[in-house]
XYZ file of C-alpha atoms in Angstrom:
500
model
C 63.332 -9.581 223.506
C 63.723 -6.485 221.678
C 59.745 -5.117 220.732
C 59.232 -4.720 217.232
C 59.882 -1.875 214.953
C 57.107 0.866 214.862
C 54.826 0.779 212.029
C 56.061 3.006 209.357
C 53.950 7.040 209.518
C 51.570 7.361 206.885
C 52.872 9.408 203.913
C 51.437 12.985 203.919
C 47.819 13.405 202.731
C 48.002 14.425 198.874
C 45.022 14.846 196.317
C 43.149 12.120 195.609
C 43.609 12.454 192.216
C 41.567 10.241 189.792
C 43.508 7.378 188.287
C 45.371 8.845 185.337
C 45.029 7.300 181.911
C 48.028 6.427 180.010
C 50.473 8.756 178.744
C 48.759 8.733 175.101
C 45.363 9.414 176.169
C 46.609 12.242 178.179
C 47.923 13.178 175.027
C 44.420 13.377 173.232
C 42.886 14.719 176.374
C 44.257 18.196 176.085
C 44.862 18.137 172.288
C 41.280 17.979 171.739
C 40.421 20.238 175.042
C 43.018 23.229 174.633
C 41.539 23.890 171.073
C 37.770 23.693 172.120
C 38.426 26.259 175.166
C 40.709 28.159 172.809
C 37.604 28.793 170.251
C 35.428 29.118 173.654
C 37.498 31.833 175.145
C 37.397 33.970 171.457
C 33.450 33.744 171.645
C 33.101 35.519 174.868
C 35.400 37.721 174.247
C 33.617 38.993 170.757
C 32.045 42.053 172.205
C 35.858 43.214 173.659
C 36.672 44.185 169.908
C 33.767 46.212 169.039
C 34.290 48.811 171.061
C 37.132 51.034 171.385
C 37.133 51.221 175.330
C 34.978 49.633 178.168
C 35.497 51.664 180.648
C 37.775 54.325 182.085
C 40.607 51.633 183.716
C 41.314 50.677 179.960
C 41.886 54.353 179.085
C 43.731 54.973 182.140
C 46.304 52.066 181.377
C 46.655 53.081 177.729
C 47.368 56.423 178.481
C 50.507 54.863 180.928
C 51.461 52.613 178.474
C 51.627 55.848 175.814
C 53.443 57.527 179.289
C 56.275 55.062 179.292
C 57.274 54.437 175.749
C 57.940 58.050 175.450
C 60.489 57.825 178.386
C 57.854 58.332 181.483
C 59.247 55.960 184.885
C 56.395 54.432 186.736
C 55.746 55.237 189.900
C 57.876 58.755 189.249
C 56.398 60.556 186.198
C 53.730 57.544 185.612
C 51.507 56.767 188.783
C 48.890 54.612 189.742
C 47.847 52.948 192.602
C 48.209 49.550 190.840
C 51.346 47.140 190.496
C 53.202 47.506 187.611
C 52.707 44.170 185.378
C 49.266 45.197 182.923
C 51.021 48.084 182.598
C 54.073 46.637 181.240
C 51.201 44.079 178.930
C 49.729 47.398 177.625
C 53.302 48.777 176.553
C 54.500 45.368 175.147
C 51.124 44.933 173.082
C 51.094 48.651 171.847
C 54.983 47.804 170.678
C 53.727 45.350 168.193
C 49.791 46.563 167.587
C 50.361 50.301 168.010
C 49.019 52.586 170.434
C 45.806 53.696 168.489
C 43.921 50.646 169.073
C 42.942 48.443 172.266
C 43.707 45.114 169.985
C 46.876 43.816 171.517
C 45.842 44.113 174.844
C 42.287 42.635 173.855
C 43.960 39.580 172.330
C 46.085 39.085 175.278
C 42.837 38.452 177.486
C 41.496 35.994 175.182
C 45.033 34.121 176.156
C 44.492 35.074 179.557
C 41.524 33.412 179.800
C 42.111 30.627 177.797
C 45.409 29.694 180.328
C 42.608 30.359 183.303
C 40.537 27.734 181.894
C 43.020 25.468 180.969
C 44.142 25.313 184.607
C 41.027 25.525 186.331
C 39.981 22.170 183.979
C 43.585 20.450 185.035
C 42.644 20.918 188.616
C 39.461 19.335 188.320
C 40.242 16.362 185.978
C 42.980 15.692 188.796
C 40.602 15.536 191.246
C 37.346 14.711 189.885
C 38.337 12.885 186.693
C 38.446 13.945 182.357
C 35.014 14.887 182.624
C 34.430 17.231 185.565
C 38.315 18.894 183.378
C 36.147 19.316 180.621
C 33.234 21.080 182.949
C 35.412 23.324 184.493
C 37.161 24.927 181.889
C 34.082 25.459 179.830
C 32.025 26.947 182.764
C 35.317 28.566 183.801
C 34.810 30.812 180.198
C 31.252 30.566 180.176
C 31.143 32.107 183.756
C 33.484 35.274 182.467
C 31.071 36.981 180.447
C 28.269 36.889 183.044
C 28.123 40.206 184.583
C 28.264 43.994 182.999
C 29.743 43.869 179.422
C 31.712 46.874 180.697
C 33.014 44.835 183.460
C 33.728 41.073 181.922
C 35.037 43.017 178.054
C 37.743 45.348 179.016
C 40.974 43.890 179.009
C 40.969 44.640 183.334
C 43.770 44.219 186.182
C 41.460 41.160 187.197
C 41.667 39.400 183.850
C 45.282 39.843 183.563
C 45.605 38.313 187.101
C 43.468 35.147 186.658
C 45.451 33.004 185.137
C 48.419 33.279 187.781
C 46.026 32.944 190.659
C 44.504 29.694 189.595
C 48.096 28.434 188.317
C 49.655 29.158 191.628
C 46.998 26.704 193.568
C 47.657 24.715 190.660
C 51.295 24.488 191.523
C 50.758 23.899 195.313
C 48.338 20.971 194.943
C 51.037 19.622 193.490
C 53.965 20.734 196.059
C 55.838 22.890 193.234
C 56.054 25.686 196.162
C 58.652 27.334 193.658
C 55.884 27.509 190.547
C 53.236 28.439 193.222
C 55.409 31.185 194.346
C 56.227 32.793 191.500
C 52.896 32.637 190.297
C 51.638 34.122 193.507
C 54.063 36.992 192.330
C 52.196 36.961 189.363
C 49.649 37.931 190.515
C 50.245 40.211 193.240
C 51.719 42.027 190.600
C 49.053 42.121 188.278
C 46.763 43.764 190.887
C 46.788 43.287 194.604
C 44.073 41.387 195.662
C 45.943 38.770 193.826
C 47.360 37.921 197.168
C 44.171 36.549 198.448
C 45.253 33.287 196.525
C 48.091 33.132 199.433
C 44.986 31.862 201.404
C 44.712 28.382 199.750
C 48.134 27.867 199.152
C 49.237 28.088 202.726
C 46.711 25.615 203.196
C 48.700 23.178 200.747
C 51.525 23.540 202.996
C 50.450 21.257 205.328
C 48.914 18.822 203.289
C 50.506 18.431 200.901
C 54.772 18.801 201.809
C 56.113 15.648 203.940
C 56.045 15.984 207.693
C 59.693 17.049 207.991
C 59.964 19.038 205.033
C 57.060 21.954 205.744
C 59.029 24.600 206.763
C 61.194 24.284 203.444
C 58.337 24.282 201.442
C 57.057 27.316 203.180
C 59.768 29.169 202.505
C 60.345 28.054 198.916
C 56.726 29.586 198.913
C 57.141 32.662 200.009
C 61.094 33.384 198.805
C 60.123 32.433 195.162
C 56.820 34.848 195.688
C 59.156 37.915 197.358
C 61.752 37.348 194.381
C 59.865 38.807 191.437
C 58.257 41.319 193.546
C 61.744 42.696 194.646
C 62.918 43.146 191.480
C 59.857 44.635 190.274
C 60.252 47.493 193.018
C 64.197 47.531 191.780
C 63.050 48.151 188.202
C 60.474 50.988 188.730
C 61.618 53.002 192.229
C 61.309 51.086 195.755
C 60.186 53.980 197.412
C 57.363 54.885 194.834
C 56.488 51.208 194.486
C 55.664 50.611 198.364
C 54.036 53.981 198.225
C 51.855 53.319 195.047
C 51.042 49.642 195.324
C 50.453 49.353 199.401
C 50.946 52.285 201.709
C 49.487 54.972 199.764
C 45.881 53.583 199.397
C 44.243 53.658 202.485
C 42.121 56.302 201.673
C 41.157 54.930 199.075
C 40.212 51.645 200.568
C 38.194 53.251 203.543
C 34.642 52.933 203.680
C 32.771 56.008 202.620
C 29.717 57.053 200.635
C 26.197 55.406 200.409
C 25.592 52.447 202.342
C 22.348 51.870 200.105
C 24.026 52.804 197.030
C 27.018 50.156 197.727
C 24.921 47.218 198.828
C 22.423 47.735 195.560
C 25.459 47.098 193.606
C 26.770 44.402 195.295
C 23.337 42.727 194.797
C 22.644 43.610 191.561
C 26.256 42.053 190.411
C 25.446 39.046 192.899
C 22.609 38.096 191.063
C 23.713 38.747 187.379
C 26.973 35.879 188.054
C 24.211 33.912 189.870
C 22.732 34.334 186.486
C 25.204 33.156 184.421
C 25.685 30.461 186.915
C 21.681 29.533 186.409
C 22.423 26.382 185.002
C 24.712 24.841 187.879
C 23.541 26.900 190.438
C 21.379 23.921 192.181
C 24.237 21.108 191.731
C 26.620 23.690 193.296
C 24.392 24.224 196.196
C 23.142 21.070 197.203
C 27.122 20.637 197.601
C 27.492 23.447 199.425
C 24.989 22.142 202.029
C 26.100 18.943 202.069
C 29.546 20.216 202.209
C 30.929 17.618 199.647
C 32.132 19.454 196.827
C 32.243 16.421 194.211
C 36.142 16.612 194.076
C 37.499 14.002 196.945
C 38.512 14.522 200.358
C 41.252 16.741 200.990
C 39.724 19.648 199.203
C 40.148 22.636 202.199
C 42.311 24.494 199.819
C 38.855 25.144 197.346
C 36.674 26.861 200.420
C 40.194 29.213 201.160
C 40.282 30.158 197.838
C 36.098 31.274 197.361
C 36.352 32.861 200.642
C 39.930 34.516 199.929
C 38.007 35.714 196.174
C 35.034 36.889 197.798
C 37.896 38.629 200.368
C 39.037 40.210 197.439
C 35.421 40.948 195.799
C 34.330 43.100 198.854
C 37.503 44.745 199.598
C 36.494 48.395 199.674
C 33.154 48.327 199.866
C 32.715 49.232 196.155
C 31.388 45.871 194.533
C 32.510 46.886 190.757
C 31.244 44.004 188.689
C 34.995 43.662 187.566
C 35.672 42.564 191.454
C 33.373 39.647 191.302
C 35.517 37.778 188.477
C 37.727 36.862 191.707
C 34.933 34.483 191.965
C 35.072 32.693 188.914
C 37.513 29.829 188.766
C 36.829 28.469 192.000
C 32.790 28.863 190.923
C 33.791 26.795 188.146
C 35.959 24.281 190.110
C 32.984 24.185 192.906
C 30.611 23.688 189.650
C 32.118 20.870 187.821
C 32.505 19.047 191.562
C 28.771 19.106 191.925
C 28.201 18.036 188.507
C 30.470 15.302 188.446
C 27.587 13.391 191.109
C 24.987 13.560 188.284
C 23.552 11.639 185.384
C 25.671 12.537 181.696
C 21.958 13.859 181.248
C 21.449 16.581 183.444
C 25.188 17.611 182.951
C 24.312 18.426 179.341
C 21.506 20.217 180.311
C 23.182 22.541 182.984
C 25.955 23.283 180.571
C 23.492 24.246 177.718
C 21.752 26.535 180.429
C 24.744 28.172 181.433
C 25.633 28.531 177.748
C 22.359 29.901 176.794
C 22.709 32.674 179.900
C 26.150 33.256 178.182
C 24.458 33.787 175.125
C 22.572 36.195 176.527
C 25.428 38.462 178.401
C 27.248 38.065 175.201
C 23.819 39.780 173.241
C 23.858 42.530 176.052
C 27.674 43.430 174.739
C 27.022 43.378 171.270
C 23.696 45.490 171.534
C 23.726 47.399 174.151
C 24.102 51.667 172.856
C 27.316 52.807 172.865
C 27.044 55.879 174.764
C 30.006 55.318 177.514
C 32.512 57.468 175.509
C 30.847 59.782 173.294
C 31.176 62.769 175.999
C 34.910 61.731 176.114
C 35.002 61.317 172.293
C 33.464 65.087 172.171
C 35.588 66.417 174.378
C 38.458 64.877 172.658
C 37.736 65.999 169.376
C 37.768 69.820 170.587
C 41.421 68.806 172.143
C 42.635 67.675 168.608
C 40.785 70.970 167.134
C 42.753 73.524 169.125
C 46.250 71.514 169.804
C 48.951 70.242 167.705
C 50.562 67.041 168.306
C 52.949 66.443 171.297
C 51.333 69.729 172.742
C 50.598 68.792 176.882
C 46.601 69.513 177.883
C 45.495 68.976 181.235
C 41.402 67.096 181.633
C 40.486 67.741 184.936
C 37.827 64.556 185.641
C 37.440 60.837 185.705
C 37.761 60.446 182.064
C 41.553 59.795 181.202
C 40.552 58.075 177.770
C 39.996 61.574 177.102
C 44.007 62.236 176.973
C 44.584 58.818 174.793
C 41.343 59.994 172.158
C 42.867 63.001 171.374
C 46.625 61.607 171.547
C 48.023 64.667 173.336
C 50.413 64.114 176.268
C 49.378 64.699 179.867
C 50.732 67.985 182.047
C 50.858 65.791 184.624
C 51.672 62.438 186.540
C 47.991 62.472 187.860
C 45.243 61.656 185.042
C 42.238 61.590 187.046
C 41.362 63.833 189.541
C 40.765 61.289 192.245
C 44.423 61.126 193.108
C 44.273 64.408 193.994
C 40.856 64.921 195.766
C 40.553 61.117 196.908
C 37.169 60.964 194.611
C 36.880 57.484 194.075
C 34.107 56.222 191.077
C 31.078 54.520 192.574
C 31.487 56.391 196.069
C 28.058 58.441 195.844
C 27.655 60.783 199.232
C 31.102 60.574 200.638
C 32.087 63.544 202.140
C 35.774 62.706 202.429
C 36.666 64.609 198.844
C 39.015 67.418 198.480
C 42.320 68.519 198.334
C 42.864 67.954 202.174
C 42.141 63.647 200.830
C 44.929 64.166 198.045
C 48.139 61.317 197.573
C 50.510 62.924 199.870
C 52.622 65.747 198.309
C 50.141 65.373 195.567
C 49.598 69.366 194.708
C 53.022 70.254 195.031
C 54.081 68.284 192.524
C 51.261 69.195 190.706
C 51.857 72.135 190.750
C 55.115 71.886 189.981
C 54.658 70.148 187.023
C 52.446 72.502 185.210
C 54.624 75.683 186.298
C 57.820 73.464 184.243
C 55.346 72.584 181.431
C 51.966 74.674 181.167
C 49.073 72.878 179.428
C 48.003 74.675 176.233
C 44.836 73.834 176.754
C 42.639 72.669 180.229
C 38.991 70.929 180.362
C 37.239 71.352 183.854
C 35.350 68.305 183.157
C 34.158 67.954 186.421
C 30.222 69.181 185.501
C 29.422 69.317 189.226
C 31.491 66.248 190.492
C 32.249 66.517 194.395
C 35.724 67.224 192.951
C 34.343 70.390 191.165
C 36.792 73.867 191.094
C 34.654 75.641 194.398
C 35.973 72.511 195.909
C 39.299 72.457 194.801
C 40.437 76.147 195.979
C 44.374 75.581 194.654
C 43.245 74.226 191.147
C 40.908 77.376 191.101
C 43.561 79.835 191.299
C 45.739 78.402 189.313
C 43.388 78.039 186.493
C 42.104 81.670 187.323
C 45.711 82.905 187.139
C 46.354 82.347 183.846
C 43.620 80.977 181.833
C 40.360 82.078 180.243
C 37.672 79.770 179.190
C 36.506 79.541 175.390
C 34.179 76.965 175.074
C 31.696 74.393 176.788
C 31.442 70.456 175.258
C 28.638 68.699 177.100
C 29.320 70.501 179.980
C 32.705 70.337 179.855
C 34.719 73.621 180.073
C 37.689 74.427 177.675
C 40.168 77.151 179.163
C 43.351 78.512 177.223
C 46.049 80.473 178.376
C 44.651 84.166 178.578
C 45.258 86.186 174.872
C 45.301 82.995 173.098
């Protein structure tokens, strides 16, 4: 007697989603949702538009985006140690806003938030049901104002690479391995500690593609992911895209400085998101202990993705505040699990906490003095004073707002001096600063650059910065060589060409 077929092998393990509603209710779901977080995401971002800059990385990328509509090639006579996608955002926006004013770019955060939230929610209401979708996109936004105004306001690499990150888990919990790739891309592109999101996703590999089909899914991963990176490197220079994006920064990611000066910020910036996070704070980590994070079984792919963004957060060793908004979608995610398990009640009452903590970051942007650029806006102003428009000037410093205030072109490809003494900001008492640290071939082309196309003006605006002139012996005799200095703003000393 032949023995009976075999039972038939389970079907792979996929999200237990929450029973969906009918087509029309879905409907009404996000109609009413998508305008709510839309308003949401313009509150916190209020502060962003009453300042002209944040912080030096906003300068810095409007100065490239300035660089390449006049004809400048990243990674050739535009360099950064970044990907090239906010970049690109940056030139696009200033095509249709101008390059004056931070508005395009500012606007384009609000929607970069707004598609973060709107993802982070669908990932929750698939696993936890409408209402823990509604939590998470609102503490998502809520969550994104609560460190440094100067941190959560400027329209950053980490904002701009949000919204791909939580798309691509987005994709793999639901096995599009093509979506998740390119959004992967996405992100990598955008800045790259975006690939710490690989981290969760290979984790939906196996648990969410059919048995025999894994491998195909992994590479539909990881092909769709290379893709737009390829071309990326095609449309800029390979060479200088490798260099620039990966095998150039080393240095820079090397731990050096003040061990006491690094771990104060990374607790001071701990506790203000644990602030903002006041209100769910308990919920999330009675979950955390009990290791049930409110959203089902099958939920591995949430604890890759915190540890990948804390990965991310404390790559370095420099704890910027802008590193810890890694953290906040899957803080949100881990959030609105916890807070699914209680009363309607005490829901309420942790979201109006969090809102009212919100509230408060959003005061400390709006109020706070606005003292962060006047040195550069000084210095600026005596640029504008003794150069004409289109004339090249040269700031040695951390300050390159300084070049996009005055609107005077650069002398050359490097606009801070850190790529050329390895000076990196928020590195107090490292040693490891000079010329001997610079981007490799870094002072030859410098000084190539300014031989073909001599600055009419130079600021040493180093005021006693480890990257000062008795430290940078080639910069010294250079400037010596052919330049006297004229005047002193704030410190700052303005050199022209001698007999000027």
């Amino acid at each position: 007697m032949l023995a009976p077929p075999p039972p038939p092998s389970p079907p792979p393990a996929t999200a237990p989603a929450a029973a969906l509603p009918p087509p029309a209710v879905r409907d009404r779901y996000w109609w009413r949702l998508l305008p709510a977080l839309a308003v949401l995401a313009l509150l916190v971002r209020v502060p962003s538009f009453t300042r002209p800059l944040w912080n030096p990385d906003e300068g810095y990328l409007a100065v490239q985006a300035r660089m390449l509509a006049a004809g400048g090639s990243l990674y050739d006579t535009v360099v950064d140690r970044k990907p090239p996608l906010v970049p690109w955002l940056y030139q696009a926006s200033f095509a249709l806003t101008g390059d004056t004013t931070l508005l395009g770019p500012r606007l384009l955060a609000v929607l970069a938030w707004l598609l973060a939230a709107a993802f982070t929610a669908s990932l929750a209401r698939r696993h936890a049901g409408p209402r823990a979708g509604i939590t998470a996109g609102i503490l998502c936004l809520l969550l994104s104002a609560g460190l440094n105004p100067a941190d959560t306001q400027a329209a950053s690499f980490e904002v701009f690479m949000l919204p791909a990150t939580v798309a691509a888990v987005w994709c793999a919990d639901r096995a599009h391995w093509c979506g998740a790739g390119l959004a992967l891309a996405a992100a990598f592109l955008a800045k790259q500690t975006g690939l710490a999101v690989l981290l969760p996703l290979l984790w939906c590999v196996p648990h969410r593609a059919p048995a025999g089909d894994r491998a195909r899914a992994l590479g539909l991963l990881l092909g769709s992911a290379a893709l737009p990176v390829l071309l990326a490197a095609l449309a800029t220079a390979p060479r200088g895209f490798l260099f620039w994006t990966l095998t150039g920064s080393g240095d820079y990611l090397a731990f050096s400085g003040s061990l006491a000066t690094l771990a104060g910020r990374a607790l001071v910036n701990t506790a203000l998101l644990a602030a903002a996070a006041a209100g769910v704070l308990p919920a999330a980590l009675a979950a955390v202990r009990a290791r049930r994070t409110g959203l089902g079984p099958g939920t591995g792919w949430l604890w890759l993705w915190l540890a990948g963004a804390a990965l991310a957060t404390a790559l370095g060793l420099r704890f910027f505040g802008h590193y810890f908004l890694h953290l906040v979608p899957p803080l949100a995610l881990l959030g609105a699990g916890a807070l699914a398990r209680v009363p309607r009640r005490a829901r309420r009452t942790a979201l109006a906490v969090c809102a009212g903590c919100c509230a408060l970051f959003l005061a400390w942007g709006l109020l706070a003095p606005r003292t962060g650029d006047e040195h550069s806006r000084r210095v600026a102003a005596e640029i504008v004073r003794r150069t004409a428009p289109g004339e090249a000037v040269l700031v040695w410093g951390m300050h390159p707002e300084t070049y996009w205030l005055a609107h005077r072109p650069p002398a050359s490809r490097y606009l801070t001096a850190g790529l050329l003494t390895n000076f990196g900001g928020g590195r107090t008492g490292t040693t490891a600063v000079g010329e001997r640290w610079a981007v490799r071939g870094g002072w030859s082309t410098f000084r190539r650059e300014v031989a073909a196309r001599p600055p009419v003006l130079v600021v040493d605006d180093a005021r006693g910065a480890p990257y000062r002139l008795s430290r940078t012996p080639t910069l010294r005799r250079w400037l010596r060589g052919g330049y006297v200095p004229v005047a002193r703003v704030d410190g700052a000393v303005v050199y022209v060409p001698g007999g000027r």
